[in-house]
Amino acid sequence: GAIEGEESVKKINNNSVLRFKFDYPIPERTNDDPFANFDPVTFSNNKYLGLNDIQTVIKAAKTDDKITGILLDLSSIQCGMATLEEIRNALLSFKSSKKFVYCYADVLSQKAYYLGSVADKVFLNPMGEIEFIGLSSTFVSFKNTLDKIGVEAEIIRPDSNKFKSAVEPFILEKMSAENRAQTLKYLNSVWSEMLSNIAQSRNVSIENLQRIAGNFLIRDANSAKSNKIIDEIYYKDEADHEIRKAIGIGEDIKISYVSPSDYVSHARKELNSSEENKIAIVYAVGEINYGAGDGQSIGSTSLSSTLKKVRENDKIKGVILRVNSPGGSALASEIIWREVVLTKAKKPVVVSMGDLAASGGYYISAPADYIVSDNTTLTGSIGVFGILMNLQKMLNEKVGIMTDTVKTGNYADFASPTRPLNNNEKQILADNVNKTYKTFLKRVADGRGMKIEDVDKIGQGRVWTGKDALSLNLVDKIGNIDTAVAYLSKKLGIEKFAVEEYPKQENKLSLLFGKEQNEAIEKAITKHISH
């Protein structure tokens, strides 16, 4: 058994193949709480690795003599584009070890193919389907629905913030010209990134790939092969034959597949460091809300206290703020912004952006010393809006509810859903929203060393990809969390350091039981309770 307090490490055989399925929504970091992944039906514990551990596993496997290669066993993949880009780049780095990467699939969605195209060889089932047609984005409008049920959306946004499109579904039947323009620009930016990477991996020209996608030329395994999109049309057993050949083992020998969740404790050990100097990675993931957050959202109080803890810990020499957020509350963003500024005054802060660092997600990133983003990160959206729902017509005409208000002053029922705003009230809200936008512009201008009017030109609520944001001075470098760590360690002048992740994950079991019981229960959960 495992030594008390240590995680048991599964034995890895020689000639093992690391098999990735990616058949779950990939989070930023692994949830180490055993209850989070416990499946009551099968009595098993499915450890769903986060992007952090997926990268750790690939990195450790690169230099591990027992791992001979990687099999991507794909169908569809549930994650954002930047997450996909980071996994793909980790696999490219793995390939430089001269170990093999193969991809086998019965079905390949476009995202899964983009990842799989990194492989030395891509195998598809003879009846398999593959998608390669380009990107699209569909606008959904609720305006007519609201009209029908008698609800009026009252929108307050600065006149310049025409690109701040979150309000459009409530007030427009079709996309505005601005929203259409920004959506087309970022879709083209992401698509061209995908095409150039596939072209490089598959040795097919970008023009040819564009022609194939634009004319729907890939419809089945045969057309995929004749267009060099895949290498072979194989059943699973034929793919296994190729894998055995690559490992150099006979047909009668079982392939030793290792799942990333079995390999992760081994990989963490390999890359673990007990150095005195520490770098903290602080995760800011999800919508930004006022108050306490959870694993799925950022809370202003919880993230603030994490930053304070990291700031006051003298062993921590620098901070990576990992942002994956669409934004949220302006007040909560300002509270977090202040903590980032205070932290930066004591030690360097470097931002690493994931799938999204938009609106409030950019607000909290702006003061950092340095910002790293992926090519396909969606960022910017420097803009503000307010939205109120007036339910008067619905209440009165649709359901027959009448209201009558008594008040001690003109504004005592301000923002009541039972009546429309009057012009004075609209002006009060507009002043407030405009003031918030001005503050946002100033935060970005100060953080990025720009003039306010120059920030406004690229602000106005407009969304950019990381690739475009680089040329607009909204980010400093394209790369992943390792790029951010490398920059930070160079800035600090320290070569050896340990990386610590925050906020620390509380093990729910240890809150209920003592340490010994906790370990016994965890073992029972992890090792399939007999049934």
Short mmCIF file of C-alpha atoms in Angstrom, two decimals:
data_model
loop_
_atom_site.label_atom_id
_atom_site.label_comp_id
_atom_site.label_asym_id
_atom_site.label_seq_id
_atom_site.Cartn_x
_atom_site.Cartn_y
_atom_site.Cartn_z
CA GLY A 1 0.00 0.00 0.00
CA ALA A 2 0.92 3.65 -0.19
CA ILE A 3 2.98 5.23 2.54
CA GLU A 4 0.77 7.25 4.87
CA GLY A 5 0.00 10.63 3.33
CA GLU A 6 1.42 9.77 -0.08
CA GLU A 7 -0.57 9.14 -3.23
CA SER A 8 -0.20 5.60 -4.52
CA VAL A 9 1.55 5.55 -7.90
CA LYS A 10 0.38 2.94 -10.38
CA LYS A 11 3.20 0.84 -11.79
CA ILE A 12 3.94 1.68 -15.43
CA ASN A 13 5.09 -1.22 -17.64
CA ASN A 14 7.79 -0.98 -20.28
CA ASN A 15 6.56 -0.26 -23.83
CA SER A 16 3.45 1.51 -22.54
CA VAL A 17 1.25 3.71 -24.72
CA LEU A 18 -0.47 6.71 -23.19
CA ARG A 19 -4.07 6.78 -24.45
CA PHE A 20 -6.08 10.01 -24.42
CA LYS A 21 -9.84 9.93 -25.00
CA PHE A 22 -10.83 13.50 -24.08
CA ASP A 23 -14.45 12.38 -23.70
CA TYR A 24 -15.44 14.94 -21.04
CA PRO A 25 -15.55 18.77 -20.82
CA ILE A 26 -11.91 19.71 -20.08
CA PRO A 27 -11.59 22.06 -17.09
CA GLU A 28 -8.64 24.42 -16.45
CA ARG A 29 -7.43 22.31 -13.54
CA THR A 30 -8.13 18.83 -12.18
CA ASN A 31 -10.63 18.64 -9.35
CA ASP A 32 -8.86 16.55 -6.71
CA ASP A 33 -11.96 16.05 -4.60
CA PRO A 34 -12.72 12.30 -4.85
CA PHE A 35 -16.48 12.94 -4.51
CA ALA A 36 -16.44 15.26 -7.55
CA ASN A 37 -15.56 12.39 -9.88
CA PHE A 38 -17.31 9.53 -8.12
CA ASP A 39 -19.80 7.65 -10.29
CA PRO A 40 -22.49 6.10 -8.03
CA VAL A 41 -23.70 3.82 -10.82
CA THR A 42 -20.41 2.04 -11.48
CA PHE A 43 -18.90 2.68 -8.02
CA SER A 44 -15.82 3.94 -9.75
CA ASN A 45 -13.85 7.15 -9.55
CA ASN A 46 -13.33 8.79 -12.93
CA LYS A 47 -10.57 11.30 -12.51
CA TYR A 48 -11.18 13.94 -15.17
CA LEU A 49 -7.86 15.65 -15.75
CA GLY A 50 -7.74 19.40 -16.16
CA LEU A 51 -5.59 21.17 -18.75
CA ASN A 52 -2.90 21.64 -16.09
CA ASP A 53 -2.44 17.89 -15.56
CA ILE A 54 -2.90 17.00 -19.24
CA GLN A 55 0.14 19.17 -19.95
CA THR A 56 2.04 17.70 -16.99
CA VAL A 57 1.32 14.16 -18.23
CA ILE A 58 2.47 14.88 -21.81
CA LYS A 59 5.60 16.64 -20.56
CA ALA A 60 6.58 13.79 -18.22
CA ALA A 61 5.84 11.12 -20.87
CA LYS A 62 8.19 12.85 -23.30
CA THR A 63 11.26 11.84 -21.25
CA ASP A 64 9.87 8.65 -19.65
CA ASP A 65 11.59 5.57 -21.17
CA LYS A 66 8.58 3.40 -20.32
CA ILE A 67 6.25 5.41 -22.56
CA THR A 68 6.85 4.59 -26.24
CA GLY A 69 4.11 6.74 -27.73
CA ILE A 70 0.70 8.35 -27.49
CA LEU A 71 -2.63 7.22 -28.97
CA LEU A 72 -5.33 9.86 -29.43
CA ASP A 73 -8.55 7.86 -29.30
CA LEU A 74 -10.88 10.64 -30.41
CA SER A 75 -14.40 11.34 -31.55
CA SER A 76 -15.38 14.83 -30.38
CA ILE A 77 -13.67 17.13 -27.94
CA GLN A 78 -15.39 19.47 -25.47
CA CYS A 79 -13.22 22.48 -24.78
CA GLY A 80 -12.49 25.98 -26.00
CA MET A 81 -10.13 26.73 -28.87
CA ALA A 82 -7.25 28.01 -26.73
CA THR A 83 -7.39 24.88 -24.55
CA LEU A 84 -7.21 22.83 -27.74
CA GLU A 85 -4.28 24.92 -28.99
CA GLU A 86 -2.37 24.30 -25.74
CA ILE A 87 -2.92 20.52 -25.84
CA ARG A 88 -1.91 20.46 -29.51
CA ASN A 89 1.30 22.38 -28.79
CA ALA A 90 2.13 20.02 -25.90
CA LEU A 91 1.78 17.07 -28.31
CA LEU A 92 4.00 18.81 -30.88
CA SER A 93 6.65 19.19 -28.19
CA PHE A 94 6.23 15.50 -27.24
CA LYS A 95 6.85 14.53 -30.88
CA SER A 96 10.30 16.12 -30.80
CA SER A 97 11.34 13.14 -28.61
CA LYS A 98 10.91 10.98 -31.77
CA LYS A 99 8.24 8.91 -29.99
CA PHE A 100 5.11 8.23 -32.03
CA VAL A 101 1.72 9.94 -31.84
CA TYR A 102 -1.12 8.11 -33.61
CA CYS A 103 -4.77 9.07 -33.86
CA TYR A 104 -7.58 6.54 -34.24
CA ALA A 105 -11.25 7.43 -34.57
CA ASP A 106 -14.64 6.06 -35.55
CA VAL A 107 -15.93 9.63 -35.92
CA LEU A 108 -13.98 12.90 -36.01
CA SER A 109 -15.60 16.24 -35.25
CA GLN A 110 -13.75 19.25 -36.68
CA LYS A 111 -12.20 20.13 -33.31
CA ALA A 112 -11.15 16.52 -32.74
CA TYR A 113 -9.62 16.42 -36.23
CA TYR A 114 -7.73 19.66 -35.55
CA LEU A 115 -6.16 18.00 -32.51
CA GLY A 116 -5.70 14.63 -34.25
CA SER A 117 -3.99 16.24 -37.26
CA VAL A 118 -0.92 16.68 -35.03
CA ALA A 119 -0.39 12.87 -35.13
CA ASP A 120 2.19 11.07 -37.30
CA LYS A 121 -0.66 9.01 -38.68
CA VAL A 122 -4.44 9.45 -38.56
CA PHE A 123 -6.59 6.31 -38.89
CA LEU A 124 -10.35 6.39 -39.50
CA ASN A 125 -12.90 3.57 -39.40
CA PRO A 126 -14.09 2.55 -42.93
CA MET A 127 -17.63 3.71 -42.07
CA GLY A 128 -16.31 6.63 -40.05
CA GLU A 129 -17.45 10.22 -40.48
CA ILE A 130 -15.22 13.27 -40.42
CA GLU A 131 -16.13 16.96 -40.32
CA PHE A 132 -14.02 19.56 -42.13
CA ILE A 133 -16.15 22.50 -43.29
CA GLY A 134 -15.04 25.70 -41.53
CA LEU A 135 -16.41 27.75 -38.63
CA SER A 136 -19.72 29.49 -38.10
CA SER A 137 -21.49 31.36 -35.33
CA THR A 138 -25.27 31.64 -35.03
CA PHE A 139 -27.01 34.61 -33.45
CA VAL A 140 -30.16 33.81 -31.47
CA SER A 141 -32.67 36.62 -30.91
CA PHE A 142 -35.31 36.70 -28.15
CA LYS A 143 -36.72 40.05 -29.21
CA ASN A 144 -39.95 38.74 -30.76
CA THR A 145 -40.45 36.32 -27.87
CA LEU A 146 -40.18 39.21 -25.40
CA ASP A 147 -42.60 41.27 -27.52
CA LYS A 148 -45.10 38.39 -27.53
CA ILE A 149 -45.01 37.96 -23.77
CA GLY A 150 -45.02 41.71 -23.12
CA VAL A 151 -41.52 42.13 -21.70
CA GLU A 152 -39.40 45.12 -22.71
CA ALA A 153 -35.62 45.03 -22.31
CA GLU A 154 -34.27 48.44 -21.36
CA ILE A 155 -30.64 48.62 -22.42
CA ILE A 156 -28.14 51.18 -21.23
CA ARG A 157 -24.73 51.21 -22.92
CA PRO A 158 -22.32 53.99 -23.93
CA ASP A 159 -22.95 55.26 -27.49
CA SER A 160 -19.52 54.09 -28.61
CA ASN A 161 -19.96 50.54 -27.27
CA LYS A 162 -21.65 49.27 -30.43
CA PHE A 163 -19.60 46.05 -30.39
CA LYS A 164 -20.77 45.09 -26.89
CA SER A 165 -23.10 42.50 -28.36
CA ALA A 166 -24.35 40.69 -25.24
CA VAL A 167 -27.43 42.97 -25.26
CA GLU A 168 -28.36 42.38 -28.91
CA PRO A 169 -30.48 39.21 -28.52
CA PHE A 170 -32.93 41.24 -26.39
CA ILE A 171 -33.32 44.21 -28.71
CA LEU A 172 -32.50 43.12 -32.30
CA GLU A 173 -33.87 40.45 -34.61
CA LYS A 174 -30.56 40.17 -36.48
CA MET A 175 -26.91 40.87 -35.64
CA SER A 176 -25.86 44.50 -35.87
CA ALA A 177 -23.31 45.38 -38.59
CA GLU A 178 -20.69 45.83 -35.83
CA ASN A 179 -21.36 42.44 -34.27
CA ARG A 180 -21.30 40.75 -37.68
CA ALA A 181 -17.96 42.41 -38.49
CA GLN A 182 -16.30 41.46 -35.20
CA THR A 183 -17.63 37.88 -35.31
CA LEU A 184 -16.42 37.37 -38.88
CA LYS A 185 -13.01 38.80 -37.98
CA TYR A 186 -12.41 36.51 -35.00
CA LEU A 187 -13.83 33.44 -36.78
CA ASN A 188 -11.45 34.09 -39.70
CA SER A 189 -8.58 34.61 -37.28
CA VAL A 190 -9.25 31.27 -35.51
CA TRP A 191 -9.88 29.42 -38.79
CA SER A 192 -6.66 30.67 -40.39
CA GLU A 193 -4.78 29.54 -37.27
CA MET A 194 -6.35 26.08 -37.58
CA LEU A 195 -5.59 25.88 -41.31
CA SER A 196 -1.96 26.89 -40.98
CA ASN A 197 -1.35 24.33 -38.22
CA ILE A 198 -3.15 21.53 -40.08
CA ALA A 199 -1.24 22.46 -43.27
CA GLN A 200 2.05 22.16 -41.41
CA SER A 201 1.20 18.84 -39.75
CA ARG A 202 -0.40 17.23 -42.81
CA ASN A 203 1.89 18.73 -45.44
CA VAL A 204 -1.09 20.03 -47.47
CA SER A 205 -1.23 23.66 -48.62
CA ILE A 206 -3.50 26.15 -46.84
CA GLU A 207 -5.16 26.97 -50.20
CA ASN A 208 -5.94 23.31 -50.75
CA LEU A 209 -7.39 22.91 -47.24
CA GLN A 210 -9.56 25.99 -47.75
CA ARG A 211 -10.78 24.58 -51.10
CA ILE A 212 -11.58 21.20 -49.47
CA ALA A 213 -13.53 22.80 -46.60
CA GLY A 214 -15.24 25.42 -48.82
CA ASN A 215 -16.53 22.80 -51.25
CA PHE A 216 -17.51 20.15 -48.68
CA LEU A 217 -15.13 17.68 -50.35
CA ILE A 218 -14.68 15.50 -47.25
CA ARG A 219 -17.77 13.36 -46.82
CA ASP A 220 -16.44 9.97 -45.73
CA ALA A 221 -13.24 8.01 -45.02
CA ASN A 222 -12.39 7.58 -48.73
CA SER A 223 -12.60 11.26 -49.63
CA ALA A 224 -10.65 12.07 -46.45
CA LYS A 225 -7.87 9.73 -47.53
CA SER A 226 -7.73 10.83 -51.16
CA ASN A 227 -7.45 14.47 -50.00
CA LYS A 228 -4.60 13.58 -47.56
CA ILE A 229 -6.72 14.61 -44.57
CA ILE A 230 -6.17 11.14 -43.02
CA ASP A 231 -3.55 8.42 -43.66
CA GLU A 232 -5.32 5.06 -43.50
CA ILE A 233 -8.82 3.61 -43.42
CA TYR A 234 -8.59 1.04 -40.64
CA TYR A 235 -10.70 -0.95 -38.23
CA LYS A 236 -9.58 -0.84 -34.59
CA ASP A 237 -7.65 -4.14 -34.86
CA GLU A 238 -5.75 -2.85 -37.91
CA ALA A 239 -4.82 0.30 -36.02
CA ASP A 240 -3.60 -1.90 -33.13
CA HIS A 241 -1.41 -3.76 -35.64
CA GLU A 242 0.25 -0.44 -36.62
CA ILE A 243 0.74 0.45 -32.96
CA ARG A 244 2.38 -2.93 -32.24
CA LYS A 245 4.69 -2.35 -35.20
CA ALA A 246 5.63 1.09 -33.85
CA ILE A 247 6.36 -0.34 -30.38
CA GLY A 248 8.17 -3.34 -31.86
CA ILE A 249 6.11 -6.11 -30.20
CA GLY A 250 4.53 -9.26 -31.64
CA GLU A 251 0.87 -9.69 -32.60
CA ASP A 252 0.19 -11.97 -29.62
CA ILE A 253 1.39 -9.45 -27.05
CA LYS A 254 -1.22 -7.20 -25.41
CA ILE A 255 -0.64 -3.48 -25.86
CA SER A 256 -0.05 -1.86 -22.47
CA TYR A 257 -2.32 1.20 -22.58
CA VAL A 258 -1.99 3.70 -19.74
CA SER A 259 -4.74 6.22 -19.04
CA PRO A 260 -3.62 9.78 -18.21
CA SER A 261 -5.47 9.58 -14.86
CA ASP A 262 -3.40 6.51 -13.90
CA TYR A 263 -0.22 8.23 -15.03
CA VAL A 264 -0.81 11.64 -13.47
CA SER A 265 0.50 10.94 -9.94
CA HIS A 266 3.67 9.54 -11.53
CA ALA A 267 3.95 12.62 -13.78
CA ARG A 268 3.40 15.02 -10.89
CA LYS A 269 6.18 13.28 -8.93
CA GLU A 270 8.55 13.50 -11.90
CA LEU A 271 8.04 17.23 -12.26
CA ASN A 272 7.69 17.99 -8.56
CA SER A 273 10.21 20.28 -6.97
CA SER A 274 10.96 20.98 -3.31
CA GLU A 275 12.75 24.26 -3.98
CA GLU A 276 12.59 27.08 -1.43
CA ASN A 277 11.65 29.67 -4.08
CA LYS A 278 8.07 29.36 -5.22
CA ILE A 279 5.96 30.67 -8.07
CA ALA A 280 2.20 30.73 -7.49
CA ILE A 281 -0.34 29.99 -10.22
CA VAL A 282 -3.62 31.61 -9.22
CA TYR A 283 -6.65 30.35 -11.18
CA ALA A 284 -9.34 32.88 -12.10
CA VAL A 285 -11.91 30.72 -13.90
CA GLY A 286 -15.55 31.41 -14.77
CA GLU A 287 -17.91 34.36 -14.55
CA ILE A 288 -16.91 37.21 -12.24
CA ASN A 289 -19.41 37.65 -9.42
CA TYR A 290 -19.56 39.83 -6.35
CA GLY A 291 -18.95 37.82 -3.15
CA ALA A 292 -17.75 34.24 -2.78
CA GLY A 293 -17.00 32.12 -5.85
CA ASP A 294 -16.77 28.37 -6.44
CA GLY A 295 -14.91 26.09 -8.84
CA GLN A 296 -17.11 27.28 -11.71
CA SER A 297 -17.04 31.02 -11.05
CA ILE A 298 -14.80 33.80 -9.76
CA GLY A 299 -15.93 35.50 -6.54
CA SER A 300 -14.52 38.93 -5.71
CA THR A 301 -14.00 38.04 -2.03
CA SER A 302 -12.51 34.59 -2.58
CA LEU A 303 -10.09 35.64 -5.35
CA SER A 304 -9.12 38.75 -3.39
CA SER A 305 -8.25 36.73 -0.30
CA THR A 306 -6.26 34.23 -2.43
CA LEU A 307 -4.23 37.09 -3.95
CA LYS A 308 -3.67 38.58 -0.48
CA LYS A 309 -2.45 35.20 0.84
CA VAL A 310 -0.05 34.80 -2.08
CA ARG A 311 1.15 38.40 -1.76
CA GLU A 312 1.97 38.03 1.94
CA ASN A 313 3.77 34.69 1.57
CA ASP A 314 7.49 35.57 1.35
CA LYS A 315 8.45 32.21 -0.16
CA ILE A 316 6.33 33.06 -3.21
CA LYS A 317 8.51 35.23 -5.43
CA GLY A 318 6.09 35.83 -8.30
CA VAL A 319 2.53 35.17 -9.42
CA ILE A 320 0.96 33.78 -12.59
CA LEU A 321 -2.70 34.77 -12.84
CA ARG A 322 -4.38 32.21 -15.10
CA VAL A 323 -7.51 33.87 -16.50
CA ASN A 324 -10.31 32.02 -18.27
CA SER A 325 -13.34 34.26 -17.90
CA PRO A 326 -16.03 35.97 -19.99
CA GLY A 327 -16.29 38.77 -17.39
CA GLY A 328 -19.24 39.69 -15.20
CA SER A 329 -19.80 42.25 -12.46
CA ALA A 330 -17.98 45.60 -12.90
CA LEU A 331 -17.75 46.12 -9.13
CA ALA A 332 -16.31 42.64 -8.55
CA SER A 333 -13.78 43.21 -11.36
CA GLU A 334 -12.68 46.49 -9.76
CA ILE A 335 -12.24 44.80 -6.36
CA ILE A 336 -10.06 42.09 -7.92
CA TRP A 337 -8.19 44.69 -10.03
CA ARG A 338 -7.18 46.45 -6.81
CA GLU A 339 -5.77 43.21 -5.35
CA VAL A 340 -3.76 42.58 -8.53
CA VAL A 341 -2.31 46.13 -8.28
CA LEU A 342 -1.39 45.59 -4.60
CA THR A 343 0.19 42.21 -5.42
CA LYS A 344 2.17 43.69 -8.32
CA ALA A 345 3.62 46.31 -5.96
CA LYS A 346 5.21 43.50 -3.91
CA LYS A 347 6.12 40.92 -6.58
CA PRO A 348 5.78 40.48 -10.35
CA VAL A 349 2.42 39.36 -11.73
CA VAL A 350 2.20 37.71 -15.15
CA VAL A 351 -1.17 36.88 -16.74
CA SER A 352 -1.70 33.70 -18.77
CA MET A 353 -4.97 33.80 -20.73
CA GLY A 354 -6.97 30.65 -21.56
CA ASP A 355 -10.04 30.34 -23.82
CA LEU A 356 -11.52 33.66 -22.67
CA ALA A 357 -10.21 36.78 -21.00
CA ALA A 358 -12.93 39.15 -22.10
CA SER A 359 -14.57 42.18 -20.51
CA GLY A 360 -14.05 41.79 -16.73
CA GLY A 361 -11.58 39.02 -17.60
CA TYR A 362 -9.46 41.65 -19.37
CA TYR A 363 -10.12 44.23 -16.63
CA ILE A 364 -8.43 42.04 -13.99
CA SER A 365 -5.56 41.22 -16.40
CA ALA A 366 -4.75 44.79 -17.44
CA PRO A 367 -2.52 45.79 -14.48
CA ALA A 368 -0.17 42.77 -14.80
CA ASP A 369 3.53 43.25 -15.61
CA TYR A 370 3.18 41.05 -18.68
CA ILE A 371 0.31 39.32 -20.51
CA VAL A 372 0.62 36.01 -22.37
CA SER A 373 -2.28 34.68 -24.46
CA ASP A 374 -2.95 31.89 -26.93
CA ASN A 375 -3.52 32.74 -30.60
CA THR A 376 -7.16 31.69 -30.31
CA THR A 377 -7.94 33.23 -26.90
CA LEU A 378 -10.94 35.57 -27.13
CA THR A 379 -10.06 38.75 -25.29
CA GLY A 380 -10.73 42.48 -25.15
CA SER A 381 -14.45 43.28 -25.06
CA ILE A 382 -13.47 46.46 -23.22
CA GLY A 383 -16.95 47.85 -22.73
CA VAL A 384 -19.94 48.05 -20.41
CA PHE A 385 -23.71 47.68 -20.48
CA GLY A 386 -26.67 47.66 -18.13
CA ILE A 387 -29.91 45.78 -18.71
CA LEU A 388 -33.28 46.02 -16.97
CA MET A 389 -36.49 44.15 -17.76
CA ASN A 390 -39.76 46.06 -17.70
CA LEU A 391 -42.58 43.55 -17.04
CA GLN A 392 -45.48 46.03 -16.90
CA LYS A 393 -47.17 44.98 -20.14
CA MET A 394 -46.83 41.28 -19.31
CA LEU A 395 -48.27 41.73 -15.82
CA ASN A 396 -51.13 44.02 -16.86
CA GLU A 397 -52.19 42.68 -20.27
CA LYS A 398 -51.03 39.06 -20.39
CA VAL A 399 -51.72 37.80 -16.88
CA GLY A 400 -53.99 40.51 -15.51
CA ILE A 401 -51.82 41.49 -12.53
CA MET A 402 -52.21 45.20 -11.70
CA THR A 403 -49.78 47.10 -9.48
CA ASP A 404 -50.11 50.39 -7.62
CA THR A 405 -47.16 52.00 -5.82
CA VAL A 406 -46.91 54.42 -2.89
CA LYS A 407 -43.53 56.17 -2.48
CA THR A 408 -41.83 58.77 -0.30
CA GLY A 409 -39.93 60.35 -3.20
CA ASN A 410 -39.78 60.44 -6.99
CA TYR A 411 -37.13 57.76 -7.25
CA ALA A 412 -38.11 55.45 -4.39
CA ASP A 413 -39.22 52.73 -6.82
CA PHE A 414 -36.24 53.24 -9.15
CA ALA A 415 -35.55 50.19 -11.39
CA SER A 416 -38.83 48.53 -10.40
CA PRO A 417 -39.75 45.85 -12.98
CA THR A 418 -43.39 46.94 -12.84
CA ARG A 419 -42.95 50.13 -14.88
CA PRO A 420 -40.68 51.58 -17.61
CA LEU A 421 -37.80 53.92 -16.76
CA ASN A 422 -38.51 57.62 -17.29
CA ASN A 423 -36.04 59.86 -19.14
CA ASN A 424 -34.42 61.17 -15.96
CA GLU A 425 -33.84 57.65 -14.71
CA LYS A 426 -32.41 56.58 -18.06
CA GLN A 427 -29.98 59.50 -17.82
CA ILE A 428 -28.93 58.54 -14.28
CA LEU A 429 -28.20 54.98 -15.43
CA ALA A 430 -26.44 56.19 -18.59
CA ASP A 431 -24.19 58.47 -16.51
CA ASN A 432 -23.32 55.54 -14.28
CA VAL A 433 -22.56 53.20 -17.20
CA ASN A 434 -20.49 55.88 -18.98
CA LYS A 435 -18.50 56.48 -15.79
CA THR A 436 -17.83 52.74 -15.50
CA TYR A 437 -16.62 52.61 -19.13
CA LYS A 438 -14.29 55.59 -18.53
CA THR A 439 -12.85 53.82 -15.49
CA PHE A 440 -12.36 50.63 -17.54
CA LEU A 441 -10.51 52.64 -20.24
CA LYS A 442 -8.29 54.23 -17.59
CA ARG A 443 -7.47 50.86 -15.99
CA VAL A 444 -6.37 49.50 -19.38
CA ALA A 445 -4.50 52.70 -20.36
CA ASP A 446 -2.58 52.72 -17.04
CA GLY A 447 -1.87 49.00 -17.15
CA ARG A 448 -0.75 48.90 -20.78
CA GLY A 449 0.97 52.33 -20.95
CA MET A 450 -1.45 53.62 -23.58
CA LYS A 451 -3.46 56.80 -24.15
CA ILE A 452 -7.13 56.60 -23.14
CA GLU A 453 -8.33 57.57 -26.64
CA ASP A 454 -6.20 54.79 -28.16
CA VAL A 455 -7.75 52.24 -25.81
CA ASP A 456 -11.21 53.53 -26.76
CA LYS A 457 -10.46 52.92 -30.46
CA ILE A 458 -9.88 49.21 -29.81
CA GLY A 459 -12.38 49.07 -26.92
CA GLN A 460 -16.06 49.85 -27.58
CA GLY A 461 -16.88 46.33 -26.43
CA ARG A 462 -15.01 44.73 -29.35
CA VAL A 463 -13.79 41.12 -29.03
CA TRP A 464 -10.38 40.16 -30.47
CA THR A 465 -8.43 36.93 -30.76
CA GLY A 466 -5.11 36.77 -28.91
CA LYS A 467 -3.34 36.88 -32.28
CA ASP A 468 -5.01 40.21 -33.14
CA ALA A 469 -4.73 41.50 -29.56
CA LEU A 470 -0.93 41.11 -29.81
CA SER A 471 -0.70 43.69 -32.59
CA LEU A 472 -3.03 46.03 -30.65
CA ASN A 473 -0.78 45.96 -27.54
CA LEU A 474 -3.49 44.28 -25.45
CA VAL A 475 -1.18 41.28 -24.91
CA ASP A 476 2.64 40.98 -24.91
CA LYS A 477 3.33 37.48 -26.16
CA ILE A 478 1.63 34.43 -27.66
CA GLY A 479 2.10 31.29 -25.59
CA ASN A 480 0.77 29.14 -22.77
CA ILE A 481 1.21 28.93 -19.02
CA ASP A 482 4.78 27.58 -19.47
CA THR A 483 5.63 30.68 -21.53
CA ALA A 484 4.35 32.81 -18.64
CA VAL A 485 6.34 30.79 -16.08
CA ALA A 486 9.52 31.04 -18.20
CA TYR A 487 9.11 34.82 -18.51
CA LEU A 488 8.49 35.17 -14.78
CA SER A 489 11.49 33.08 -13.71
CA LYS A 490 13.72 35.06 -16.09
CA LYS A 491 12.38 38.34 -14.70
CA LEU A 492 13.02 37.09 -11.14
CA GLY A 493 16.44 35.73 -12.09
CA ILE A 494 15.71 32.33 -10.49
CA GLU A 495 16.28 29.08 -12.34
CA LYS A 496 15.03 26.62 -9.75
CA PHE A 497 11.63 27.01 -8.17
CA ALA A 498 8.55 25.06 -7.15
CA VAL A 499 5.16 25.85 -8.70
CA GLU A 500 2.17 25.99 -6.35
CA GLU A 501 -1.45 26.21 -7.47
CA TYR A 502 -4.04 28.43 -5.77
CA PRO A 503 -6.70 28.51 -4.47
CA LYS A 504 -5.70 25.34 -2.62
CA GLN A 505 -8.21 22.57 -3.24
CA GLU A 506 -9.96 21.47 -0.09
CA ASN A 507 -10.45 17.76 0.09
CA LYS A 508 -14.12 17.41 1.08
CA LEU A 509 -13.42 14.09 2.82
CA SER A 510 -10.87 15.55 5.20
CA LEU A 511 -13.44 18.09 6.33
CA LEU A 512 -15.70 15.21 7.40
CA PHE A 513 -13.25 12.62 8.68
CA GLY A 514 -9.78 12.38 10.15
CA LYS A 515 -6.72 11.74 7.96
CA GLU A 516 -6.58 7.93 8.38
CA GLN A 517 -10.28 7.36 7.74
CA ASN A 518 -10.08 9.78 4.84
CA GLU A 519 -7.32 7.71 3.18
CA ALA A 520 -9.13 4.43 3.72
CA ILE A 521 -12.35 5.82 2.20
CA GLU A 522 -10.48 7.36 -0.72
CA LYS A 523 -8.81 4.01 -1.45
CA ALA A 524 -12.15 2.23 -1.35
CA ILE A 525 -13.74 4.73 -3.70
CA THR A 526 -10.82 4.67 -6.11
CA LYS A 527 -10.44 0.90 -6.22
CA HIS A 528 -13.98 -0.03 -7.34
CA ILE A 529 -16.14 -1.13 -4.46
CA SER A 530 -17.06 -4.74 -5.27
CA HIS A 531 -20.62 -5.10 -6.59
#
